[in-house]
CSV table of C-alpha atoms in Angstrom, one decimal:
chain,number,residue,atom,x,y,z
A,1150,GLN,CA,92.5,154.7,1.7
A,1151,LYS,CA,96.2,155.3,2.2
A,1152,GLU,CA,98.4,152.6,2.3
A,1153,VAL,CA,102.4,152.7,3.4
A,1154,GLU,CA,103.8,149.0,3.8
A,1155,GLN,CA,107.3,147.8,5.7
A,1156,ASN,CA,108.3,144.7,6.1
A,1157,SER,CA,107.9,144.5,10.0
A,1158,GLY,CA,111.6,142.5,10.7
A,1159,PRO,CA,113.3,142.0,12.0
A,1160,LEU,CA,115.4,142.9,10.1
A,1161,SER,CA,119.2,140.5,11.3
A,1162,VAL,CA,122.4,141.9,9.8
A,1163,PRO,CA,125.9,141.7,10.9
A,1164,GLU,CA,127.9,144.9,12.3
A,1165,GLY,CA,129.3,146.8,9.0
A,1166,ALA,CA,127.2,145.1,6.2
A,1167,ILE,CA,124.3,147.5,4.4
A,1168,ALA,CA,121.4,147.4,6.1
A,1169,SER,CA,118.6,147.6,3.5
A,1170,LEU,CA,115.5,148.7,4.9
A,1171,ASN,CA,111.7,149.4,2.3
A,1172,CYS,CA,108.3,151.1,1.4
A,1173,THR,CA,106.6,151.0,-0.3
A,1174,TYR,CA,103.2,153.2,-1.2
A,1175,SER,CA,99.0,153.3,-2.7
A,1176,ASP,CA,98.8,157.4,-3.6
A,1177,ARG,CA,100.2,157.6,-6.4
A,1178,GLY,CA,100.0,160.8,-5.7
A,1179,SER,CA,102.2,161.0,-2.2
A,1180,GLN,CA,104.9,163.4,-3.2
A,1181,SER,CA,107.4,163.7,-0.1
A,1182,PHE,CA,109.1,160.7,1.9
A,1183,PHE,CA,110.5,160.7,5.2
A,1184,TRP,CA,112.3,158.1,7.3
A,1185,TYR,CA,111.8,158.4,10.6
A,1186,ARG,CA,114.4,156.7,14.0
A,1187,GLN,CA,112.1,155.0,16.7
A,1188,TYR,CA,114.9,153.5,19.5
A,1189,SER,CA,113.2,151.5,21.7
A,1190,GLY,CA,110.4,153.4,24.5
A,1191,LYS,CA,112.3,156.7,22.2
A,1192,SER,CA,109.9,159.1,20.2
A,1193,PRO,CA,110.4,158.7,16.5
A,1194,GLU,CA,113.5,160.8,15.4
A,1195,LEU,CA,113.8,162.5,11.5
A,1196,ILE,CA,116.8,160.6,9.5
A,1197,MET,CA,116.0,161.6,6.6
A,1198,SER,CA,113.4,163.1,3.7
A,1199,ILE,CA,112.8,162.8,0.4
A,1200,TYR,CA,110.8,164.3,-2.4
A,1201,SER,CA,112.6,163.4,-5.9
A,1202,ASN,CA,113.3,159.8,-7.9
A,1203,GLY,CA,116.7,159.3,-7.2
A,1204,ASP,CA,119.0,158.9,-4.2
A,1205,LYS,CA,119.4,160.7,-1.4
A,1206,GLU,CA,122.6,160.5,0.8
A,1207,ASP,CA,123.2,162.0,4.0
A,1208,GLY,CA,126.8,160.2,6.1
A,1209,ARG,CA,126.2,156.7,6.6
A,1210,PHE,CA,122.7,157.1,5.5
A,1211,THR,CA,121.2,156.9,1.7
A,1212,ALA,CA,117.1,157.0,0.3
A,1213,GLN,CA,116.7,156.0,-2.6
A,1214,LEU,CA,113.2,156.9,-3.9
A,1215,ASN,CA,111.4,155.3,-7.1
A,1216,LYS,CA,107.9,156.8,-8.5
A,1217,ALA,CA,107.2,154.7,-10.8
A,1218,SER,CA,107.2,151.3,-8.5
A,1219,GLN,CA,105.7,153.5,-5.8
A,1220,TYR,CA,109.2,152.8,-3.7
A,1221,VAL,CA,111.4,154.1,-1.3
A,1222,SER,CA,113.9,152.4,0.8
A,1223,LEU,CA,116.6,152.9,3.0
A,1224,LEU,CA,120.2,151.7,2.9
A,1225,ILE,CA,122.3,151.9,6.4
A,1226,ARG,CA,125.9,151.8,5.0
A,1227,ASP,CA,128.7,149.8,7.7
A,1228,SER,CA,126.1,149.4,10.6
A,1229,GLN,CA,126.3,149.4,13.6
A,1230,PRO,CA,125.0,148.2,17.2
A,1231,SER,CA,123.2,151.6,17.6
A,1232,ASP,CA,121.7,151.6,14.3
A,1233,SER,CA,119.2,148.8,15.9
A,1234,ALA,CA,115.6,151.1,16.0
A,1235,THR,CA,112.7,150.3,14.7
A,1236,TYR,CA,112.5,152.4,11.0
A,1237,LEU,CA,108.9,153.9,10.2
A,1238,CYS,CA,108.5,154.8,6.8
A,1239,ALA,CA,106.1,157.9,6.8
A,1240,VAL,CA,104.4,158.8,3.5
A,1241,THR,CA,102.2,162.2,2.2
A,1242,GLU,CA,101.5,164.6,-0.4
A,1243,ASN,CA,101.8,168.0,-1.8
A,1244,SER,CA,98.0,168.9,-2.0
A,1245,GLY,CA,94.6,168.5,-0.2
A,1246,ASN,CA,95.1,168.4,4.0
A,1247,THR,CA,95.9,165.0,4.4
A,1248,PRO,CA,98.8,164.3,7.3
A,1249,LEU,CA,102.1,162.1,6.7
A,1250,VAL,CA,101.1,157.9,6.5
A,1251,PHE,CA,103.5,155.9,8.2
A,1252,GLY,CA,104.1,152.2,7.4
A,1253,LYS,CA,104.0,149.8,10.8
A,1254,GLY,CA,107.9,149.8,10.6
A,1255,THR,CA,110.3,147.2,10.3
A,1256,ARG,CA,113.2,146.4,13.2
A,1257,LEU,CA,116.6,146.4,12.1
A,1258,SER,CA,118.7,144.8,14.6
A,1259,VAL,CA,122.5,145.8,14.3
A,1260,ILE,CA,124.6,141.7,15.6
A,1261,ALA,CA,127.4,142.8,17.1
B,1109,ASP,CA,116.5,174.6,16.4
B,1110,THR,CA,114.3,171.7,16.4
B,1111,GLU,CA,112.9,171.0,19.9
B,1112,VAL,CA,109.0,170.2,20.8
B,1113,THR,CA,108.5,169.8,24.4
B,1114,GLN,CA,105.5,167.5,26.5
B,1115,THR,CA,105.5,167.0,29.7
B,1116,PRO,CA,104.9,165.1,32.7
B,1117,LYS,CA,107.7,162.4,31.3
B,1118,HIS,CA,105.6,159.9,33.2
B,1119,LEU,CA,102.0,160.7,34.4
B,1120,VAL,CA,100.2,157.4,36.7
B,1121,MET,CA,96.5,158.2,36.6
B,1122,GLY,CA,93.1,156.2,38.7
B,1123,MET,CA,90.5,155.9,36.1
B,1124,THR,CA,88.7,159.1,37.7
B,1125,ASN,CA,90.4,161.3,37.8
B,1126,LYS,CA,91.1,163.8,35.3
B,1127,LYS,CA,95.0,164.9,34.0
B,1128,SER,CA,96.4,166.6,31.4
B,1129,LEU,CA,99.1,166.5,29.3
B,1130,LYS,CA,101.1,169.3,27.5
B,1131,CYS,CA,102.8,170.3,23.8
B,1132,GLU,CA,104.9,173.3,23.4
B,1133,GLN,CA,106.9,174.5,20.6
B,1134,HIS,CA,108.9,177.6,19.6
B,1135,MET,CA,109.4,177.0,15.8
B,1136,GLY,CA,106.3,178.7,14.7
B,1137,HIS,CA,104.8,175.4,12.9
B,1138,ARG,CA,101.3,175.8,13.0
B,1139,ALA,CA,100.3,172.3,12.7
B,1140,MET,CA,100.5,170.0,15.9
B,1141,TYR,CA,99.6,166.6,16.8
B,1142,TRP,CA,98.6,164.0,19.4
B,1143,TYR,CA,99.2,160.3,18.0
B,1144,LYS,CA,98.6,157.0,21.3
B,1145,GLN,CA,101.4,154.6,21.1
B,1146,LYS,CA,101.1,150.8,22.4
B,1147,ALA,CA,104.5,149.0,22.5
B,1148,LYS,CA,106.0,147.3,19.7
B,1149,LYS,CA,103.1,149.3,17.2
B,1150,PRO,CA,103.2,152.3,14.8
B,1151,PRO,CA,102.2,155.7,16.3
B,1152,GLU,CA,98.4,156.2,15.3
B,1153,LEU,CA,97.1,159.4,14.5
B,1154,MET,CA,94.6,160.7,17.0
B,1155,PHE,CA,94.1,164.5,16.6
B,1156,VAL,CA,95.5,167.9,13.9
B,1157,TYR,CA,95.7,170.9,15.0
B,1158,SER,CA,96.0,173.1,11.7
B,1159,TYR,CA,96.1,177.1,12.3
B,1160,GLU,CA,94.4,176.0,15.8
B,1161,LYS,CA,91.7,174.9,14.4
B,1162,LEU,CA,90.9,171.1,15.0
B,1163,SER,CA,91.0,169.8,11.8
B,1164,ILE,CA,91.0,165.7,11.6
B,1165,ASN,CA,89.6,164.4,15.3
B,1166,GLU,CA,90.4,160.7,14.4
B,1167,SER,CA,87.8,159.2,16.2
B,1168,VAL,CA,88.8,159.3,19.3
B,1169,PRO,CA,86.7,158.2,22.1
B,1170,SER,CA,85.8,162.2,24.6
B,1171,ARG,CA,87.2,160.6,27.5
B,1172,PHE,CA,90.2,162.6,25.5
B,1173,SER,CA,89.9,166.3,24.3
B,1174,PRO,CA,92.0,168.4,22.3
B,1175,GLU,CA,92.8,172.0,22.8
B,1176,CYS,CA,95.3,174.6,21.1
B,1177,PRO,CA,95.2,177.3,23.5
B,1178,ASN,CA,97.5,179.2,21.2
B,1179,SER,CA,100.1,178.7,18.4
B,1180,SER,CA,102.7,177.2,20.8
B,1181,LEU,CA,100.9,174.9,22.6
B,1182,LEU,CA,99.1,172.1,22.9
B,1183,ASN,CA,96.9,170.8,25.5
B,1184,LEU,CA,95.2,167.2,25.4
B,1185,HIS,CA,93.0,166.5,29.2
B,1186,LEU,CA,91.8,163.3,30.3
B,1187,HIS,CA,89.5,162.4,32.3
B,1188,ALA,CA,88.1,158.5,32.8
B,1189,LEU,CA,90.5,157.1,31.5
B,1190,GLN,CA,90.4,153.2,30.7
B,1191,PRO,CA,94.0,151.0,31.7
B,1192,GLU,CA,93.4,150.0,27.8
B,1193,ASP,CA,94.4,153.6,27.0
B,1194,SER,CA,97.7,153.1,29.2
B,1195,ALA,CA,100.6,153.8,26.4
B,1196,LEU,CA,102.6,157.0,25.2
B,1197,TYR,CA,101.4,159.4,23.6
B,1198,LEU,CA,103.4,162.0,21.6
B,1199,CYS,CA,102.8,165.3,20.3
B,1200,ALA,CA,104.5,166.3,17.2
B,1201,SER,CA,104.9,169.8,14.6
B,1202,SER,CA,104.8,170.6,11.5
B,1203,LEU,CA,104.6,173.8,9.9
B,1204,TRP,CA,101.9,173.4,8.3
B,1205,VAL,CA,99.6,169.3,8.0
B,1206,GLN,CA,101.9,168.0,4.4
B,1207,GLU,CA,105.6,169.1,6.2
B,1208,THR,CA,108.5,166.7,8.1
B,1209,GLN,CA,106.6,166.2,11.8
B,1210,TYR,CA,109.0,167.2,14.6
B,1211,PHE,CA,107.9,164.6,17.5
B,1212,GLY,CA,108.8,165.7,21.4
B,1213,PRO,CA,109.7,162.6,23.7
B,1214,GLY,CA,106.6,161.4,24.5
B,1215,THR,CA,104.9,161.2,28.2
B,1216,ARG,CA,104.5,157.8,30.0
B,1217,LEU,CA,100.7,157.2,30.9
B,1218,LEU,CA,100.0,154.6,33.1
B,1219,VAL,CA,96.1,154.9,34.0
B,1220,LEU,CA,95.1,152.2,37.2
């Protein structure tokens, strides 16, 4: 059974700080990694995808992948109250016919 | 365009009713999904359709019946539901099963 683990939080950070969200996964064959943001009562929205080791930056968001250590993280710079949401990590492997496996999500609260 | 639409937005039904949820995408995606999400929990996979064929059924009770009439449409037929089935029902689609999933806005279902 493939597992994706996230700290459920809540993770509280002050406005303007860096929020660091972490995710570990059990399947070494995993190849594709995604971060979704979900506001309360809304559906998940894709923020970033990452496929190779290293960092990938998009605006205030940076995804970091370390396949050797089997973790993927999301950094949010200059955190804003509007970033307060649940962040879902999702992982898949490139072989077979299995869909994304989601973690349970980390609730982020940015305090103004 | 990465839009997945779902109707209705809200649905209230009694335990003896029959209703259907509808999902539509026009992105040429060949994989479509139904998820159930309870409050403060991650999305829970129910069904996966790949190339209009049911490829995964996550042991969902038979009172939920999926249907994929064509590559753009996905229905979820509901019959004799229980109050514990009240949840947010999310539809998603992806180019194929292991690709990035895009979610619709969801249908908020209340079973009385």
